[in-house]
Coordinates of C-alpha atoms and ligand atoms in Angstrom, one line a residue:
M1 CA -10.9 -54.2 177.4
R2 CA -9.2 -57.2 175.7
P3 CA -6.0 -56.4 173.6
E4 CA -7.9 -57.0 170.4
T5 CA -10.4 -54.2 171.3
R6 CA -7.6 -51.9 172.5
C7 CA -6.0 -52.3 169.0
V8 CA -8.9 -50.6 167.4
T9 CA -9.9 -48.0 170.0
P10 CA -7.9 -44.7 170.2
V11 CA -6.3 -43.5 173.4
D12 CA -7.0 -40.1 174.9
V13 CA -4.4 -37.6 173.7
S14 CA -4.4 -34.0 174.8
S15 CA -4.2 -31.3 172.1
E16 CA -3.8 -28.7 174.8
G17 CA -1.1 -26.2 173.7
Y18 CA -0.8 -27.7 170.3
D19 CA -1.0 -24.9 167.8
S20 CA 1.1 -25.8 164.8
L21 CA 1.7 -23.6 161.7
T22 CA 0.6 -26.5 159.5
V23 CA -2.7 -27.6 158.2
P24 CA -3.6 -30.9 159.7
I25 CA -4.2 -33.9 157.4
N26 CA -7.6 -35.3 158.3
R27 CA -8.1 -38.7 156.7
A28 CA -11.6 -40.1 156.9
S29 CA -14.3 -42.1 155.2
T30 CA -16.5 -42.4 158.3
I31 CA -17.5 -39.3 160.3
R32 CA -18.7 -40.3 163.8
Y33 CA -21.9 -38.8 165.1
A34 CA -22.6 -38.0 168.8
D35 CA -26.0 -39.8 168.7
A36 CA -28.5 -41.4 166.4
A37 CA -30.6 -38.2 166.1
S38 CA -27.6 -36.2 164.7
F39 CA -26.8 -39.1 162.3
A40 CA -30.4 -39.1 161.1
A41 CA -30.2 -35.3 160.6
R42 CA -26.8 -35.4 159.0
M43 CA -27.9 -34.0 155.6
E44 CA -29.0 -30.8 157.4
R45 CA -25.3 -30.1 158.1
G46 CA -25.1 -28.3 154.8
A47 CA -22.4 -28.2 152.1
D48 CA -19.7 -27.2 154.6
G49 CA -20.7 -29.6 157.3
Y50 CA -18.9 -33.0 157.8
V51 CA -21.1 -35.9 156.7
Y52 CA -18.9 -38.4 155.0
G53 CA -15.3 -38.5 153.8
L54 CA -16.2 -38.2 150.1
Y55 CA -17.7 -34.7 150.7
G56 CA -14.5 -33.5 152.4
T57 CA -12.7 -33.2 155.7
P58 CA -11.2 -30.0 157.3
T59 CA -8.1 -30.5 155.1
H60 CA -10.2 -30.3 152.0
R61 CA -11.9 -27.2 153.4
H62 CA -8.5 -25.5 153.9
L63 CA -7.5 -26.0 150.3
E64 CA -10.9 -25.1 148.9
G65 CA -11.0 -22.0 151.1
K66 CA -7.5 -20.9 150.0
L67 CA -8.4 -21.2 146.3
T68 CA -11.7 -19.3 146.8
E69 CA -9.8 -16.5 148.5
L70 CA -7.0 -16.4 145.8
H71 CA -9.6 -16.1 143.1
G72 CA -12.1 -13.9 144.9
G73 CA -14.8 -16.5 144.3
A74 CA -17.7 -17.8 146.2
R75 CA -16.8 -21.5 146.4
S76 CA -14.2 -24.0 145.2
L77 CA -14.4 -27.7 144.5
L78 CA -11.6 -30.2 144.1
T79 CA -11.4 -32.9 141.4
P80 CA -8.9 -35.8 140.8
S81 CA -7.2 -34.0 137.9
G82 CA -7.3 -30.8 136.0
Q83 CA -9.0 -32.6 133.1
A84 CA -11.7 -33.7 135.6
A85 CA -12.2 -30.1 136.7
I86 CA -12.9 -29.1 133.2
T87 CA -15.2 -32.1 132.3
M88 CA -17.1 -31.9 135.6
A89 CA -17.6 -28.1 135.2
M90 CA -18.9 -28.6 131.7
L91 CA -21.2 -31.6 132.6
A92 CA -22.6 -29.6 135.6
V93 CA -23.9 -26.8 133.4
L94 CA -24.5 -28.4 130.0
R95 CA -27.7 -30.3 129.0
S96 CA -28.8 -32.2 126.0
G97 CA -29.5 -29.7 123.1
D98 CA -27.0 -27.1 124.5
R99 CA -24.2 -25.6 122.5
V100 CA -20.8 -25.0 124.0
L101 CA -18.3 -22.7 122.3
I102 CA -14.7 -23.9 123.0
T103 CA -11.5 -22.1 122.1
D104 CA -9.6 -23.9 119.4
S105 CA -6.5 -23.5 121.6
C106 CA -7.9 -25.6 124.4
Y107 CA -6.0 -28.3 126.3
G108 CA -6.0 -31.2 123.8
P109 CA -7.9 -33.7 126.0
V110 CA -10.7 -31.2 126.3
R111 CA -11.3 -31.4 122.6
D112 CA -11.4 -35.2 122.7
F113 CA -13.9 -35.0 125.7
A114 CA -16.1 -32.6 123.8
L115 CA -16.1 -34.6 120.6
H116 CA -16.7 -37.9 122.3
E117 CA -18.6 -37.5 125.6
L118 CA -20.4 -34.2 125.0
T119 CA -21.5 -35.2 121.5
A120 CA -22.8 -38.5 122.8
L121 CA -24.9 -36.6 125.4
G122 CA -26.5 -34.5 122.6
I123 CA -24.4 -31.4 123.4
E124 CA -22.9 -29.6 120.5
P125 CA -19.3 -28.4 120.8
V126 CA -18.3 -25.6 118.5
F127 CA -14.6 -24.6 118.3
Y128 CA -13.8 -20.9 117.9
D129 CA -10.7 -18.9 116.9
P130 CA -9.4 -17.5 120.3
T131 CA -8.3 -14.2 118.7
D132 CA -11.4 -13.5 116.6
M133 CA -14.0 -11.8 118.8
A134 CA -16.3 -10.9 115.9
G135 CA -16.4 -14.6 114.9
L136 CA -17.1 -15.6 118.5
A137 CA -20.0 -13.1 118.6
E138 CA -21.4 -14.5 115.4
L139 CA -21.2 -18.1 116.7
A140 CA -22.7 -17.1 120.1
A141 CA -25.7 -15.4 118.3
G142 CA -26.6 -19.0 117.1
G143 CA -27.0 -20.0 120.8
A144 CA -24.6 -21.0 123.5
R145 CA -24.9 -22.2 127.1
L146 CA -21.2 -21.9 127.9
I147 CA -18.2 -20.3 126.3
W148 CA -14.9 -22.0 127.3
V149 CA -11.7 -19.9 127.4
E150 CA -8.1 -20.8 127.9
S151 CA -5.6 -18.0 128.0
P152 CA -2.9 -18.3 126.9
G153 CA -4.0 -21.3 124.9
S154 CA -2.3 -24.7 125.1
L155 CA 0.8 -25.0 122.8
T156 CA 0.0 -21.9 120.7
M157 CA -0.2 -19.5 123.6
E158 CA -2.8 -17.1 122.1
L159 CA -4.0 -14.6 124.7
Q160 CA -7.8 -14.1 124.8
D161 CA -9.6 -10.9 125.5
L162 CA -11.6 -12.2 128.5
P163 CA -13.7 -9.0 129.1
A164 CA -14.7 -9.1 125.4
V165 CA -15.7 -12.8 125.7
V166 CA -17.7 -12.0 128.8
A167 CA -19.5 -9.2 127.0
V168 CA -20.4 -11.6 124.1
A169 CA -21.6 -14.2 126.7
R170 CA -23.7 -11.7 128.6
R171 CA -25.6 -10.7 125.4
V172 CA -26.7 -14.3 124.8
G173 CA -27.1 -15.4 128.4
A174 CA -24.1 -17.8 128.3
L175 CA -21.8 -18.7 131.2
V176 CA -18.0 -18.2 130.8
G177 CA -15.5 -20.8 132.0
C178 CA -11.8 -20.2 131.9
D179 CA -8.9 -22.7 132.2
N180 CA -6.4 -20.6 134.2
T181 CA -3.7 -23.3 134.6
W182 CA -0.9 -21.3 132.9
A183 CA -1.2 -18.1 135.0
S184 CA -2.5 -19.3 138.3
A185 CA -4.5 -17.0 140.6
L186 CA -1.2 -15.1 141.3
N187 CA -1.0 -13.7 137.8
F188 CA -4.6 -13.8 136.5
R189 CA -8.0 -13.8 138.2
P190 CA -10.7 -14.5 135.6
L191 CA -13.6 -14.1 138.0
E192 CA -12.6 -10.5 138.6
L193 CA -13.0 -9.9 134.9
G194 CA -16.5 -11.4 134.8
A195 CA -15.9 -15.2 134.2
D196 CA -18.3 -17.4 136.0
I197 CA -16.1 -20.5 136.4
V198 CA -12.4 -20.8 136.7
V199 CA -10.6 -24.1 136.6
E200 CA -7.0 -24.9 137.3
A201 CA -4.8 -28.1 137.0
L202 CA -3.3 -28.1 140.5
S203 CA -1.1 -30.8 139.1
K204 CA 1.0 -28.0 137.5
H205 CA 2.1 -24.9 139.4
L206 CA 0.3 -25.3 142.7
G207 CA 1.3 -28.9 143.3
G208 CA 4.6 -27.8 141.9
H209 CA 6.6 -31.0 142.2
S210 CA 5.4 -33.3 139.5
D211 CA 4.1 -35.8 142.1
L212 CA 0.3 -35.4 142.2
L213 CA -2.8 -34.9 140.1
M214 CA -5.6 -32.6 141.1
G215 CA -7.9 -30.0 139.7
S216 CA -10.0 -27.2 141.1
I217 CA -13.2 -25.4 140.0
T218 CA -13.9 -22.0 141.5
L219 CA -17.3 -20.3 141.0
R220 CA -18.3 -16.7 141.4
D221 CA -21.8 -17.7 142.3
T222 CA -22.6 -19.6 145.5
E223 CA -25.7 -21.3 144.1
L224 CA -23.8 -22.7 141.1
G225 CA -21.1 -23.8 143.5
L226 CA -23.5 -25.7 145.6
R227 CA -25.1 -27.3 142.6
M228 CA -21.7 -28.4 141.3
K229 CA -20.7 -29.7 144.7
A230 CA -23.9 -31.8 144.9
A231 CA -23.3 -33.1 141.4
L232 CA -19.7 -34.1 142.2
G233 CA -20.9 -35.9 145.3
R234 CA -23.6 -37.8 143.4
L235 CA -20.9 -38.8 140.8
G236 CA -18.6 -40.0 143.6
I237 CA -15.8 -37.6 142.8
G238 CA -13.4 -36.8 145.6
V239 CA -9.7 -36.3 146.3
S240 CA -7.3 -37.5 149.0
P241 CA -6.5 -35.2 152.0
D242 CA -2.9 -36.2 151.7
D243 CA -2.8 -34.8 148.2
C244 CA -4.5 -31.7 149.4
A245 CA -1.8 -31.2 152.0
L246 CA 0.9 -31.6 149.3
V247 CA -0.9 -28.9 147.2
M248 CA -1.0 -26.6 150.2
R249 CA 2.7 -27.1 150.7
G250 CA 3.2 -26.2 147.1
I251 CA 1.1 -23.1 147.4
D252 CA 3.3 -21.9 150.2
T253 CA 6.2 -21.5 147.8
L254 CA 4.1 -20.7 144.7
A255 CA 5.1 -17.1 144.5
V256 CA 8.8 -17.7 144.6
R257 CA 8.7 -20.7 142.3
M258 CA 6.6 -18.8 139.7
R259 CA 8.8 -15.8 139.8
R260 CA 12.0 -17.8 139.4
S261 CA 10.7 -20.0 136.5
A262 CA 9.1 -16.9 134.8
E263 CA 12.4 -15.0 135.0
S264 CA 14.5 -17.9 133.7
A265 CA 12.0 -18.7 131.0
L266 CA 12.0 -15.1 129.7
E267 CA 15.7 -15.1 129.5
I268 CA 15.8 -18.4 127.8
A269 CA 13.1 -17.4 125.4
D270 CA 15.1 -14.2 124.4
W271 CA 18.2 -16.3 124.0
L272 CA 16.5 -18.9 121.9
S273 CA 14.9 -16.3 119.7
R274 CA 18.4 -15.2 118.6
S275 CA 19.2 -18.7 117.2
P276 CA 19.1 -18.9 113.4
L277 CA 17.3 -22.3 113.8
V278 CA 14.4 -20.6 115.7
A279 CA 11.6 -19.1 113.6
G280 CA 9.8 -17.6 116.6
V281 CA 9.0 -17.9 120.3
R282 CA 5.4 -17.9 121.5
H283 CA 5.5 -16.2 124.9
P284 CA 2.9 -13.4 125.8
A285 CA 5.3 -11.6 128.2
R286 CA 7.6 -10.8 125.2
E287 CA 6.9 -7.5 123.6
E288 CA 6.8 -8.8 120.0
D289 CA 4.2 -11.4 120.9
P290 CA 0.7 -10.8 119.4
G291 CA -0.9 -11.3 122.8
H292 CA 1.5 -9.0 124.6
A293 CA -0.9 -6.0 125.0
L294 CA -3.7 -8.2 126.4
W295 CA -1.2 -9.9 128.7
A296 CA 0.2 -6.5 129.9
R297 CA -3.4 -5.2 130.5
D298 CA -4.8 -8.2 132.4
F299 CA -2.0 -10.2 133.9
D300 CA 0.3 -9.6 136.9
G301 CA 3.0 -11.9 135.7
A302 CA 4.0 -14.8 133.6
A303 CA 4.7 -18.5 134.0
G304 CA 7.8 -20.4 132.9
V305 CA 6.0 -22.2 130.1
F306 CA 6.3 -21.2 126.4
T307 CA 6.5 -22.6 122.9
V308 CA 9.3 -22.5 120.3
D309 CA 8.8 -22.7 116.5
F310 CA 11.8 -23.8 114.5
T311 CA 12.7 -22.9 110.9
E312 CA 11.4 -25.0 108.1
P313 CA 14.8 -26.8 107.5
A314 CA 15.2 -27.4 111.3
T315 CA 11.7 -28.6 112.2
P316 CA 11.9 -32.2 110.8
H317 CA 15.0 -32.7 113.0
V318 CA 13.7 -31.4 116.3
L319 CA 12.6 -34.8 117.6
E320 CA 16.0 -36.5 117.1
A321 CA 17.9 -33.5 118.3
L322 CA 16.0 -33.5 121.6
D323 CA 17.8 -36.7 122.6
A324 CA 20.9 -34.5 123.0
L325 CA 19.3 -33.0 126.2
S326 CA 20.7 -34.4 129.4
L327 CA 19.3 -32.0 132.1
I328 CA 15.9 -31.0 130.7
A329 CA 13.6 -34.0 130.8
I330 CA 11.4 -35.0 127.9
G331 CA 7.8 -35.3 129.2
A332 CA 4.3 -34.0 129.4
S333 CA 2.8 -31.8 132.2
W334 CA 4.7 -28.9 133.6
G335 CA 4.9 -26.5 136.5
G336 CA 7.3 -28.6 138.6
T337 CA 10.8 -28.0 139.8
R338 CA 12.4 -29.7 136.8
S339 CA 12.5 -28.2 133.4
L340 CA 10.6 -30.2 130.7
A341 CA 10.6 -30.3 126.9
A342 CA 7.6 -31.6 125.0
P343 CA 7.4 -31.7 121.2
A344 CA 3.9 -31.4 119.9
A345 CA 2.0 -31.5 116.6
V346 CA -0.6 -28.8 116.5
A347 CA -2.4 -29.3 113.2
E348 CA -4.6 -32.2 114.4
Q349 CA -5.7 -30.1 117.5
R350 CA -7.0 -27.1 115.5
S351 CA -10.3 -27.0 113.6
A352 CA -11.7 -23.4 113.7
R353 CA -8.7 -22.1 111.8
P354 CA -6.4 -24.4 109.9
W355 CA -2.9 -24.5 111.4
T356 CA -0.3 -22.8 109.2
G357 CA 2.7 -23.0 111.7
P358 CA 5.4 -25.7 111.8
E359 CA 4.4 -29.4 111.8
V360 CA 6.0 -29.7 115.2
V361 CA 6.5 -27.1 117.9
L362 CA 8.5 -27.4 121.2
R363 CA 6.9 -26.5 124.5
L364 CA 9.4 -25.7 127.3
S365 CA 8.5 -25.6 130.9
I366 CA 11.3 -24.0 132.9
G367 CA 12.0 -25.2 136.4
M368 CA 14.2 -24.2 139.3
E369 CA 17.6 -25.1 137.8
H370 CA 20.2 -22.4 137.2
V371 CA 19.5 -20.7 134.0
E372 CA 23.1 -21.1 132.7
D373 CA 22.9 -24.9 133.1
L374 CA 19.6 -24.9 131.2
K375 CA 21.2 -22.8 128.4
A376 CA 24.1 -25.2 128.3
D377 CA 21.7 -28.1 127.9
L378 CA 19.7 -26.3 125.2
S379 CA 23.0 -25.5 123.4
R380 CA 23.6 -29.3 123.2
F381 CA 20.1 -29.6 121.6
L382 CA 20.7 -26.7 119.2
G383 CA 24.1 -28.1 118.3
A384 CA 22.6 -31.5 117.4
L385 CA 19.8 -29.7 115.5
E386 CA 22.4 -27.7 113.5
R387 CA 24.4 -30.8 112.7
A388 CA 21.3 -32.6 111.5
V389 CA 20.3 -29.7 109.2
A390 CA 23.9 -29.5 107.9
A391 CA 24.0 -33.3 107.2
E392 CA 20.9 -33.2 105.0
Ligands
PLP401 C1 -2.3 -30.1 132.3 C2 -3.5 -29.2 131.9 C3 -4.7 -29.6 132.2 C4 -5.1 -31.0 132.8 O1 -4.5 -31.2 134.1 P1 -4.3 -32.7 134.6 O2 -4.3 -32.5 136.1 O3 -3.0 -33.2 134.0 O4 -5.5 -33.5 134.2 C5 -5.8 -28.8 131.9 N1 -5.5 -27.6 131.3 C6 -4.3 -27.2 131.0 C7 -4.1 -25.9 130.4 C8 -3.2 -28.0 131.3 O5 -2.0 -27.6 131.0

């Protein structure tokens, strides 16, 4: 063999005695076949066989399998983002002429997707009040192929009564899909309560380090899972095995990270709620929260993400006062090691029920920092807010 050829041919390496604790990273576009006959018959390898890199390598199977186990589902699929998990799940089950009922508290880009892409496909999105089950039943009676749940909702944190939604859906033959990004499978398992589809933004808690984007779809039904996998393949949707390995590394520490950020967040939420500048804290693990009873009934724990409403005089100054933060970063996303603050306007993202809360709310995602350092940073913000109100 000439050197050029040696450059591109692997050497024999023994894996005898190699039994590491880690999941190997298998990178591949091409899968090699033993002979022409097995290549010709490759499509008979089935959904879990290895055919081509796009359809997954053993690394992908490890992550898919772990998510399936955590949720008690039949199959899981991986997508390039949490948003893609939601849009792909919807596109896989909705057809022209269908209606989809979507919670008014959905992740903002899902509303945009529904209003643009679904509408263009002749699919009618209808937004419903997440806390009004009678209203949902009425809308569902007018026909629905899919009911989309997110609990607690983005920004406004309403808990939804998932078993009640499932009962409504069963009566009209609709599927139920649930965005479970806030809770993760550690704290809430929608499939166990009757949902058909659960999606998560792995970019958040499971990745856990603000350095990757990925989403997952887990199905209770094998047949639906296989149909969705085939659709994702035809659409050319796949993820990198390196990112899968990072997500699996994140899952190893998920339980301790979730517990730590949830504990710190609850302490900070209580502490903030005592500030005269704060009108209220939206956090379902707090007893006074309207969603607390549902949370206590259905969830095993909380996440470190919650939303703060400020008083009427303070609200117009929240944006400028945030610049006083030096430890907590200002930015979107959450679920990483670093605490984040994201001001948000809710009104334009609600249509089922007009928004009556403050013009701007503040979402906080609490990370791994010491809680006293976070309180000190938030004190700087509250001080700036107080000075801004006083200077009016
Ligand atoms: C962030 C988020 C998503 C989208 O996830 P990406 O990976 O950022 O696309 C979906 N749903 C919820 C509730 C989220 O917070």
